[in-house]
Coordinates of C-alpha atoms in Angstrom, one line a residue:
X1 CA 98.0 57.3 37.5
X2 CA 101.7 56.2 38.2
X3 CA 103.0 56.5 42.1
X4 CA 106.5 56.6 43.0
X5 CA 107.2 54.5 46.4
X6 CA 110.3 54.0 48.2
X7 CA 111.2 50.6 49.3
X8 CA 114.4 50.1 51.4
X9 CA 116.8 51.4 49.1
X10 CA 114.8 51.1 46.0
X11 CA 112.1 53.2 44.2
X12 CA 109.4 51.6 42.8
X13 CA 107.6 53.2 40.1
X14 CA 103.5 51.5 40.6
X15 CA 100.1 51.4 38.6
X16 CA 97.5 50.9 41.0
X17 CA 98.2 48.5 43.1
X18 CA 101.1 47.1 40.7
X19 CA 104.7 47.4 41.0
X20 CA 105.8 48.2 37.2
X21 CA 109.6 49.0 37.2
X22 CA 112.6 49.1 40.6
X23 CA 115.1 52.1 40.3
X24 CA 117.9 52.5 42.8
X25 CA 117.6 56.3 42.1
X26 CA 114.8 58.7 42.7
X27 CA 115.4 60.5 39.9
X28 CA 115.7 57.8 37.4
X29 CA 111.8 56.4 38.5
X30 CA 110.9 60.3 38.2
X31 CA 112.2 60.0 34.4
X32 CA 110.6 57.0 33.8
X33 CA 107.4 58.3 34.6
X34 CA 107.6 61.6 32.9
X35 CA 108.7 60.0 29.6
X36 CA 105.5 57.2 30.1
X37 CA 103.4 60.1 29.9
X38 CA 104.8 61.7 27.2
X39 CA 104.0 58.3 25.2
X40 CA 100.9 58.1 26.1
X41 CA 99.7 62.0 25.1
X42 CA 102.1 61.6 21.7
X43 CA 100.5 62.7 18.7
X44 CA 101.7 59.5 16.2
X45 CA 99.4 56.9 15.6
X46 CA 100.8 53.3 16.1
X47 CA 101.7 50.9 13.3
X48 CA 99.4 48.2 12.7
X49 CA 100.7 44.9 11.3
X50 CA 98.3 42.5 10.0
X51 CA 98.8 39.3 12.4
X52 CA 100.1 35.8 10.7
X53 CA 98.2 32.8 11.4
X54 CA 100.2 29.4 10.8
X55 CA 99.0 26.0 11.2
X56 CA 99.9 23.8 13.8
X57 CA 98.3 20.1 13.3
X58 CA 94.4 21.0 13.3
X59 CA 94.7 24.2 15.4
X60 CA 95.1 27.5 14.0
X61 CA 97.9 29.7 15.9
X62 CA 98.6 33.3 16.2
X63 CA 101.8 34.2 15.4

């Protein structure tokens, strides 16, 4: 669940206890929120790409 907050003159979109994102306009954090949710219930599946390893002296890394 997202919370809106207002700091000073900022608005402070949170997660929790987290502070995710600083608007200077009420109605910008509102947005912000409303179109998070909207990702998060959308329909389309993500694209998975396969992940490339590459080899850095004996390690393996992720790329």
């Amino acid at each position: 669940m997202y919370r809106i907050i207002h700091v000073d003159q900022d608005w402070i979109v949170c997660e929790g206890q987290i502070g995710i994102i600083k608007f200077d306009r009420k109605a910008a954090a509102l947005r912000a929120v409303h179109d998070a949710k909207e990702l998060l219930h959308s329909n389309e599946p993500l694209e998975r790409k396969p992940i490339k390893s590459i080899a850095v002296g004996t390690r393996w890394l992720k790329a």
